[in-house]
Short mmCIF file of C-alpha atoms in Angstrom, two decimals:
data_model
loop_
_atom_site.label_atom_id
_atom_site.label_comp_id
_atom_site.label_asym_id
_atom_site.label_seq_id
_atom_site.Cartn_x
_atom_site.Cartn_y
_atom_site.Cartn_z
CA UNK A 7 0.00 0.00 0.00
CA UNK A 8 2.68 2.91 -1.37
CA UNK A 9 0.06 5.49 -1.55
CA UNK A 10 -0.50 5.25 2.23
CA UNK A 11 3.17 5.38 3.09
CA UNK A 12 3.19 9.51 2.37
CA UNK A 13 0.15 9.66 4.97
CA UNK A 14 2.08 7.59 7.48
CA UNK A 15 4.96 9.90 7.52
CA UNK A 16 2.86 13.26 7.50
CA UNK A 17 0.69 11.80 10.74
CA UNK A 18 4.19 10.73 11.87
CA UNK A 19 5.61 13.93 11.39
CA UNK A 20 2.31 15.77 12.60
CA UNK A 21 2.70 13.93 16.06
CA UNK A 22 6.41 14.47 16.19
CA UNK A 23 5.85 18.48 16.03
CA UNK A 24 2.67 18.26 18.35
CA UNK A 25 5.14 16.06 20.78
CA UNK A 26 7.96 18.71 21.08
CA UNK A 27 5.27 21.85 21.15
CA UNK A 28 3.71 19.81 24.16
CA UNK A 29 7.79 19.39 25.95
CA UNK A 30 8.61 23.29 25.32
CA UNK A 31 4.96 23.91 26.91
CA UNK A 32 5.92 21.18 29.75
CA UNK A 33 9.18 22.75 30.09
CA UNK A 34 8.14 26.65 29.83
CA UNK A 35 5.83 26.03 32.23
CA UNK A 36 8.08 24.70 35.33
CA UNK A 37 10.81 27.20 34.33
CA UNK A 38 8.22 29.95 35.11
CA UNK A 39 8.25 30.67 38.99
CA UNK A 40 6.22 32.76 41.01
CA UNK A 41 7.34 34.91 44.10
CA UNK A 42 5.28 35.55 47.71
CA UNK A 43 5.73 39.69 48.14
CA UNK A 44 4.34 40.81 51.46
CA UNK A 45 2.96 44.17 51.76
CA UNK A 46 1.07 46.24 54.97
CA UNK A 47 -0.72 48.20 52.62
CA UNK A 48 -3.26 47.38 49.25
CA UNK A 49 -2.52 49.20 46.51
CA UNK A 50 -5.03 52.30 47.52
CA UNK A 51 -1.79 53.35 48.79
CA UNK A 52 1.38 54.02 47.53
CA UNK A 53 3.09 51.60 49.85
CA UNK A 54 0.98 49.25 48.27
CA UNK A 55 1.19 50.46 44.58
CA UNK A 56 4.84 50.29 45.01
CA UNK A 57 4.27 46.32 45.14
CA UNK A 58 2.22 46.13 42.27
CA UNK A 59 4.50 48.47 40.43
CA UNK A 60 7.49 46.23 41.34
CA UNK A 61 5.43 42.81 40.24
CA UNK A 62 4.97 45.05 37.19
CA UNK A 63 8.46 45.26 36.01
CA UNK A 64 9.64 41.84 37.06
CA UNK A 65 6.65 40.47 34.51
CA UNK A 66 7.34 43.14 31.62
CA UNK A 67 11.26 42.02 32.08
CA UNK A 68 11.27 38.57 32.35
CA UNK A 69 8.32 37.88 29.54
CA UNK A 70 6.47 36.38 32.35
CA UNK A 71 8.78 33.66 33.65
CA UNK A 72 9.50 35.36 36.54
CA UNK A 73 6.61 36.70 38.84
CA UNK A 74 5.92 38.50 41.92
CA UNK A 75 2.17 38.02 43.64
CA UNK A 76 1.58 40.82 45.70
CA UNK A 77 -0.32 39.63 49.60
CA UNK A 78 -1.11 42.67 50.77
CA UNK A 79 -2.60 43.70 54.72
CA UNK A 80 -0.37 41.43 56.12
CA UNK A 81 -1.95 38.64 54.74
CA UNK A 82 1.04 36.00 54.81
CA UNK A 83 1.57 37.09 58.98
CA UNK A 84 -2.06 36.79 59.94
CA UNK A 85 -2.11 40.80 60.47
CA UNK A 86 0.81 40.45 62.37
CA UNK A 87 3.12 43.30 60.40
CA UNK A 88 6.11 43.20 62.81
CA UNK A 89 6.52 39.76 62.10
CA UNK A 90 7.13 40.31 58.26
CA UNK A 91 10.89 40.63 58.39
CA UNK A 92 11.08 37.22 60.17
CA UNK A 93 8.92 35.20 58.40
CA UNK A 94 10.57 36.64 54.96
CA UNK A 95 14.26 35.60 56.78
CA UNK A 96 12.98 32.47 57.28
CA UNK A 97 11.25 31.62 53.97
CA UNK A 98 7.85 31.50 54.79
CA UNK A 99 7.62 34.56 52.50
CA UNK A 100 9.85 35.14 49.74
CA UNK A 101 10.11 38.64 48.94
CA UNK A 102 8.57 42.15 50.87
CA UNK A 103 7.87 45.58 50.62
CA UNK A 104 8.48 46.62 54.11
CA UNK A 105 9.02 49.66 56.34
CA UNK A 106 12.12 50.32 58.30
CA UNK A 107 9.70 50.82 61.68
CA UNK A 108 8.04 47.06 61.47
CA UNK A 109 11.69 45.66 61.06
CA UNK A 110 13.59 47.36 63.39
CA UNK A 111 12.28 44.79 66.20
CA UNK A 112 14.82 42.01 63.92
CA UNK A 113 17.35 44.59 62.27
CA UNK A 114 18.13 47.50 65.55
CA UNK A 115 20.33 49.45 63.20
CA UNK A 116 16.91 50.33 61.01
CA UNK A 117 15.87 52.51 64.24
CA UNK A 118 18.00 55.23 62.61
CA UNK A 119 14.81 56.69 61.07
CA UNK A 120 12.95 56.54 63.81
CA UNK A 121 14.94 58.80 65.57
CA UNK A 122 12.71 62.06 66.83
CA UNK A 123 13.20 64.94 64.86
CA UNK A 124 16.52 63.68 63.70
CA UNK A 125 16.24 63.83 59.55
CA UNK A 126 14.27 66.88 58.74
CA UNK A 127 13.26 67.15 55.24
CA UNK A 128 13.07 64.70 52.26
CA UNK A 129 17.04 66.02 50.90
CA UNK A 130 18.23 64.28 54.41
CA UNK A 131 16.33 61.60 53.79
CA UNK A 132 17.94 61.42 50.37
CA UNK A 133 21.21 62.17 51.83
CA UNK A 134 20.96 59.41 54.46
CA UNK A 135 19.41 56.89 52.10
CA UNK A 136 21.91 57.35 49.20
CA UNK A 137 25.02 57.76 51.13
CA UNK A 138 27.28 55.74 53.45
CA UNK A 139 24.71 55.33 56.40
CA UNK A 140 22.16 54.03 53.85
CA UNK A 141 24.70 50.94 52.60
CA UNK A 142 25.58 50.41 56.35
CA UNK A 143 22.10 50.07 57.13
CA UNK A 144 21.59 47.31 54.10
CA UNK A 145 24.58 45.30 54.83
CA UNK A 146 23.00 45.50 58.64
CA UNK A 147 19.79 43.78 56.47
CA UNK A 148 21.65 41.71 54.65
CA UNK A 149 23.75 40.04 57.82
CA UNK A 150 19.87 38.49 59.07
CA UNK A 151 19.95 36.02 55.92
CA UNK A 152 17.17 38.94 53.73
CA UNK A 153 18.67 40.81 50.43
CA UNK A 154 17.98 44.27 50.45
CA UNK A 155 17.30 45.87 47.00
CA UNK A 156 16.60 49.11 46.65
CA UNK A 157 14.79 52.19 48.89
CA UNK A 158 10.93 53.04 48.71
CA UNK A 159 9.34 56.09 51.16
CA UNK A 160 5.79 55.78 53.19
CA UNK A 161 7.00 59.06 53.93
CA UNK A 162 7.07 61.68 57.21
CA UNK A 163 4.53 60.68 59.91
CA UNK A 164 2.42 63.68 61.37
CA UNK A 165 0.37 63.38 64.42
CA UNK A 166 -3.30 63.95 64.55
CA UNK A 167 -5.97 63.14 67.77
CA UNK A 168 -9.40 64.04 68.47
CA UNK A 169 -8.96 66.16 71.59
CA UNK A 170 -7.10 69.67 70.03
CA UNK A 171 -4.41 71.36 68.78
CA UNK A 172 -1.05 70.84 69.57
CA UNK A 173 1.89 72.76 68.85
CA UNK A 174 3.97 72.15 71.98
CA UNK A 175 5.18 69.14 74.13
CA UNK A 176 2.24 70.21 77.03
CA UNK A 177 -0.64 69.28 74.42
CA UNK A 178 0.20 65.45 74.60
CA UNK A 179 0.46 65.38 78.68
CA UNK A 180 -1.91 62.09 79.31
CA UNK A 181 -3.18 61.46 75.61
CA UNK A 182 -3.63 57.87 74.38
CA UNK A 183 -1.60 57.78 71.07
CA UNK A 184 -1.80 54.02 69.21
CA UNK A 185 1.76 53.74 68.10
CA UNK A 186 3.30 50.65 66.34
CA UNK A 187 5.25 47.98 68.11
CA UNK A 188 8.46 49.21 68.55
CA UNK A 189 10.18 50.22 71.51
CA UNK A 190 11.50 53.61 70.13
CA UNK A 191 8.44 55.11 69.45
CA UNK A 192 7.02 53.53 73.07
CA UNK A 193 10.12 55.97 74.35
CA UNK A 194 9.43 59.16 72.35
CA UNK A 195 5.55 59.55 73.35
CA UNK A 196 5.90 58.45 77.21
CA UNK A 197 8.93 61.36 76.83
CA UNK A 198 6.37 63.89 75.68
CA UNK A 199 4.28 62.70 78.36
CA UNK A 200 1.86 61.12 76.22
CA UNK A 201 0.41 57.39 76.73
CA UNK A 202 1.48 55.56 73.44
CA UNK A 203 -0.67 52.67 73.17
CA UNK A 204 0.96 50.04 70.88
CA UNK A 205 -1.65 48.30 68.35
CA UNK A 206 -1.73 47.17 64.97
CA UNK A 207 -3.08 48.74 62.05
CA UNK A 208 -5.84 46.48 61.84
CA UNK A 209 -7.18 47.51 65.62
CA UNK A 210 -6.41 51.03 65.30
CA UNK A 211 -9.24 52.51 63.14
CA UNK A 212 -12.06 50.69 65.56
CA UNK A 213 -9.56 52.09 68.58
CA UNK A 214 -10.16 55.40 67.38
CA UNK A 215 -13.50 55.32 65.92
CA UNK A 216 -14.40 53.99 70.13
CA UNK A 217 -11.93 56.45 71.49
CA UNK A 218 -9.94 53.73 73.18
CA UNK A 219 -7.46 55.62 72.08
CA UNK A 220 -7.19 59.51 71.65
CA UNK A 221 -4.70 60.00 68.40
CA UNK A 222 -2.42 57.96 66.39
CA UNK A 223 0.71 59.07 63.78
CA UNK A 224 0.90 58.39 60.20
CA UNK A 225 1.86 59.76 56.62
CA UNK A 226 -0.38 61.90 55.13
CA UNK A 227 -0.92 59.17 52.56
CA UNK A 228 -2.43 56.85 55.11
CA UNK A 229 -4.69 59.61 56.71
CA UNK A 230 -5.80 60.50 53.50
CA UNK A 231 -6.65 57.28 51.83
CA UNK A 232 -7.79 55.66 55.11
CA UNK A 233 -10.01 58.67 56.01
CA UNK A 234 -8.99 58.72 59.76
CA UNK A 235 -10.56 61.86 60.27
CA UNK A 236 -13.62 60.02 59.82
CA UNK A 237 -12.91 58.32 63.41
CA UNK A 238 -12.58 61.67 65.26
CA UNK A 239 -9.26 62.89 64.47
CA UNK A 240 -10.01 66.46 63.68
CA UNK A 241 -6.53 68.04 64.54
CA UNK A 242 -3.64 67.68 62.39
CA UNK A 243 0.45 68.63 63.56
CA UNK A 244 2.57 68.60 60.75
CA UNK A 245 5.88 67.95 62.72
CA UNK A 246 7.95 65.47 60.73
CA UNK A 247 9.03 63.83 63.87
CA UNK A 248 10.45 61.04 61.66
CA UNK A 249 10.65 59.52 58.02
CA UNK A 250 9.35 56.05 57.42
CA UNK A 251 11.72 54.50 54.34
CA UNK A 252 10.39 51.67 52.78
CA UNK A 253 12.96 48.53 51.74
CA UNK A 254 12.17 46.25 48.87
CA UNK A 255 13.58 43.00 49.74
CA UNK A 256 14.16 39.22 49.05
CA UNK A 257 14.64 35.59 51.08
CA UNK A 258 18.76 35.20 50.58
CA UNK A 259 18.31 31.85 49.78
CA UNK A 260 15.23 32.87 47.24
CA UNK A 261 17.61 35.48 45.85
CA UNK A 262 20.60 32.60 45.39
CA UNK A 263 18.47 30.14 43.50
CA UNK A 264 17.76 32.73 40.97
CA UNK A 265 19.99 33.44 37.95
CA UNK A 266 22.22 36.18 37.67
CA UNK A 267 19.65 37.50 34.88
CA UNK A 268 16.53 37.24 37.25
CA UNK A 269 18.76 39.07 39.76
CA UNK A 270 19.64 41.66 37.65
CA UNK A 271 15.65 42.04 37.02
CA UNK A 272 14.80 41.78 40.02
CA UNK A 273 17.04 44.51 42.07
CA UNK A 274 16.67 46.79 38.66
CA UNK A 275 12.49 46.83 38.48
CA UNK A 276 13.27 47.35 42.20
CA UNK A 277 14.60 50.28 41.99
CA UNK A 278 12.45 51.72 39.78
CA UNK A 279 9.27 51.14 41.17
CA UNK A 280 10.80 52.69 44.47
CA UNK A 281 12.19 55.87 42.34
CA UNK A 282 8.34 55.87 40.90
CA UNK A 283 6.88 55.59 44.42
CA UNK A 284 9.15 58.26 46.13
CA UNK A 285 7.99 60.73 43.27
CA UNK A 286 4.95 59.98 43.00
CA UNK A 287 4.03 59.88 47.27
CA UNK A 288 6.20 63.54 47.37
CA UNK A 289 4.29 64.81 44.71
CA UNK A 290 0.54 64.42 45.88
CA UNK A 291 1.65 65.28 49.58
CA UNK A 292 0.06 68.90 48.97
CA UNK A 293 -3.02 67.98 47.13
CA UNK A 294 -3.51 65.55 50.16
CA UNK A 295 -3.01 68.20 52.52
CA UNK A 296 -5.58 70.23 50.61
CA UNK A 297 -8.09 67.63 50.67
CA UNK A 298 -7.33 66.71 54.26
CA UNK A 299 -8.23 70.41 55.17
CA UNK A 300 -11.58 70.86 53.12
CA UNK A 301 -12.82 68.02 54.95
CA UNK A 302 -12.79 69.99 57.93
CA UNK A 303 -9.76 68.96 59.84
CA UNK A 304 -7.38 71.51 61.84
CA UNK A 305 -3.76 71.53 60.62
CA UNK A 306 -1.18 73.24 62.89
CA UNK A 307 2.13 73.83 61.38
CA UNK A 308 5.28 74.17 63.85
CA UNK A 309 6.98 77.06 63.86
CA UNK A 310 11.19 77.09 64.91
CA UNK A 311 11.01 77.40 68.26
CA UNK A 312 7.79 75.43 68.81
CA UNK A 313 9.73 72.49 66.90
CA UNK A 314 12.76 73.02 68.59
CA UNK A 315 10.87 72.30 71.88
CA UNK A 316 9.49 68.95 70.71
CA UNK A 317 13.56 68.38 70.01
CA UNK A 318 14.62 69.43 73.10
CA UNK A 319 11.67 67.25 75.17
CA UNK A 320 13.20 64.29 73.33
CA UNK A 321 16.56 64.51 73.63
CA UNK A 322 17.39 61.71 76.72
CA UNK A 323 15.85 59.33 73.73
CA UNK A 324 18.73 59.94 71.53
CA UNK A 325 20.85 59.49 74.49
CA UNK A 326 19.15 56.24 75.03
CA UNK A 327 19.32 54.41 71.40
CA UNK A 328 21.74 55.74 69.42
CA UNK A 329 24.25 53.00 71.34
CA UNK A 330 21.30 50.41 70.22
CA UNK A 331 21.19 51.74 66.65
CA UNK A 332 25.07 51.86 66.48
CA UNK A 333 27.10 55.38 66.97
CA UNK A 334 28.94 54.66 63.24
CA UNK A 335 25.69 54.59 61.61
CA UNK A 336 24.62 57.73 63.42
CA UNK A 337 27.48 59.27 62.19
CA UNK A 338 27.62 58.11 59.10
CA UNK A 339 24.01 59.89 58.57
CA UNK A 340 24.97 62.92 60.30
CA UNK A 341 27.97 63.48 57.98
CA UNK A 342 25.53 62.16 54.86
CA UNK A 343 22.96 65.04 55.89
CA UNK A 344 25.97 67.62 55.90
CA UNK A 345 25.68 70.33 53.03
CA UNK A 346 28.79 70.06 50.84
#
C-alpha cells in the first residue's frame, strides 16, 4: 500500500511536532516561577502600589517567567506586620515591601529613622538613604539572611488626635496615642508625656473610631486614603518627627536560586518602582493636605522654636538608642545630611 506510506509519515511527522510543542509547553511552564511579596498596605496606597508596580516590572522584564504576587494587609503574617521581616528571613515569604519601623524589632540598626526629629526634610532623607549610612544600614539587612534591594518612602509621619491642637510638648500630657510595636516610638511619646498605646493597624481605626485611644501618627498618605478623620481625628500637627523609608527585599536563599539574569531584574524593576513611588508619594503630599483640610480637619504647622521644643523634650531618647542603633551609623548619617 505505497500510496498510504506519504500519509504515514505526514501523521508521523504531525505527532512528532505536536510532541515537542507539548515538551517546550511542559518545560516553559516549570521554568516559570512565582514569588510571595508581602505588603502592609493594598494598593489604595502608595506603599501598596509600590508592590504592584514592582510585580509590574519583574513580569514586563522577564516575559512572564518570573513573577511576583503581591499579599497585601499582612496577609502572609495573619495581620501580624512586625513579624514580616522574620517570616521573609525564614522563607515563609519570599520577597517584601516593608518599612524600616516594622523591622527594626529584627534589624536595631533600622531605628535610625525613627529617631525624633533627627532627619528633617526629604534632601536628608535622600542624603541618608543614598550615602554611606544608607549601605551600612543594608549590609546591617543583609547580615539576618534577607537581600535588600533598593529604597521606597511611606513618607514623614504627622500626628493627629481628636482632643485639640497641639503645637507644643504640654498638648500630649496624658493622651492615648496608638503607636506601632516598637520600643523607640514607646520611648518618644511616654517622653512627651503622652500614653502611646501600641496596636496594629488592623485595631487602630475601631480604637479610634471607640476612642480607646485619643490620636495615632501616620503619613499623610495613610490619613488620606484611610479617612482617619472620619474616626474623630479632627486636629492635624505637621511635625515630621520622623521619616518612614520603605525597603524592597528578598529571602537570601530565594535570591541565590535565581539566575544572575533574574537578579539583575529583580534589584533593577526594584529600583524603579521605588524611584516611581518616592515621586509619585512627594508629589501628591500637597493635594492631600488640601483635601485633608476641606474636609474639615485643623492643621497646625510648627513654627522654629515650637519644633525646637518637641527636640529638646526628646533629647534623653537619643541618648538612650543611638548605642542600640550603632554610633557609626549615626554618624555616618549625620555626615551624609551635611551640606557640601
Amino acid at each position: 500500500m505505497p500510496s498510504s506510506c506519504p500519509a504515514r509519515r505526514v501523521a508521523a511527522a504531525l505527532a512528532g511536532v505536536l510532541l515537542v510543542s507539548a515538551s517546550l509547553a511542559i518545560s516553559s511552564s516549570v521554568e516559570a516561577r512565582e514569588l510571595s511579596v508581602s505588603t502592609v498596605l493594598s494598593d489604595a496606597f502608595p506603599w501598596g502600589q509600590a508592590a504592584e508596580k514592582w510585580a509590574e516590572r519583574v513580569a514586563e522584564r522577564s516575559g512572564g517567567e518570573l513573577t511576583l504576587r503581591v499579599y497585601p494587609n499582612s496577609q502572609l503574617v495573619s495581620g501580624d506586620q512586625t513579624r514580616e521581616f522574620s517570616a521573609m528571613r525564614s522563607g515563609l515569604i519570599d520577597a517584601a515591601v516593608g518599612s524600616t519601623i516594622n523591622w527594626s524589632p529584627q534589624v536595631p540598626e533600622l531605628n535610625l529613622f525613627s529617631l525624633p526629629f533627627f532627619m528633617p526634610d526629604v534632601e536628608s532623607v535622600d542624603a541618608v538613604t543614598g550615602g554611606a549610612a544608607g549601605e551600612m544600614v543594608f549590609e546591617a539587612i543583609a547580615s539576618r539572611g534577607v537581600v535588600p534591594l533598593a529604597w521606597g518612602e511611606n513618607g514623614f509621619r504627622q500626628l493627629s488626635n481628636s482632643q485639640g491642637p497641639i503645637d507644643e510638648p504640654a498638648d500630649l500630657e496624658g493622651l492615648k496615642i496608638r503607636v506601632v510595636g516598637s520600643p523607640l516610638f514607646q520611648d518618644t511619646f511616654t517622653a512627651l508625656g503622652a500614653n502611646p498605646t501600641q496596636m496594629s493597624w488592623a485595631d487602630a481605626k475601631p480604637a479610634l473610631t471607640t476612642g480607646a485611644v485619643d490620636g495615632q501618627e501616620n503619613p499623610l498618605s495613610v490619613f488620606d486614603v484611610a479617612r482617619i478623620d472620619q474616626v474623630g481625628q479632627e486636629h492635624l500637627t505637621l511635625w515630621n518627627y520622623m521619616n518612614d523609608p520603605l525597603v524592597f527585599a528578598v529571602n537570601r536563599q530565594v535570591w541565590e536560586s535565581l539566575s544572575e539574569q533574574e537578579r539583575t531584574i529583580l534589584r533593577e524593576s526594584a529600583e524603579e518602582a521605588g524611584a516611581w513611588e518616592i515621586a509619585m508619594t512627594r508629589e501628591e503630599e500637597p493635594a492631600r493636605l488640601a483635601a485633608i483640610q476641606e474636609r474639615g480637619v485643623t492643621v497646625t504647622e510648627l513654627d522654629e522654636a515650637q519644633h525646637q521644643a518637641f527636640v529638646e523634650a526628646t533629647e534623653a531618647v537619643h541618648d538612650e538608642w543611638v548605642p542600640r542603633i550603632g554610633e557609626a551609623i549615626v554618624e555616618a548619617a549625620r555626615s551624609d545630611m551635611q551640606p557640601d
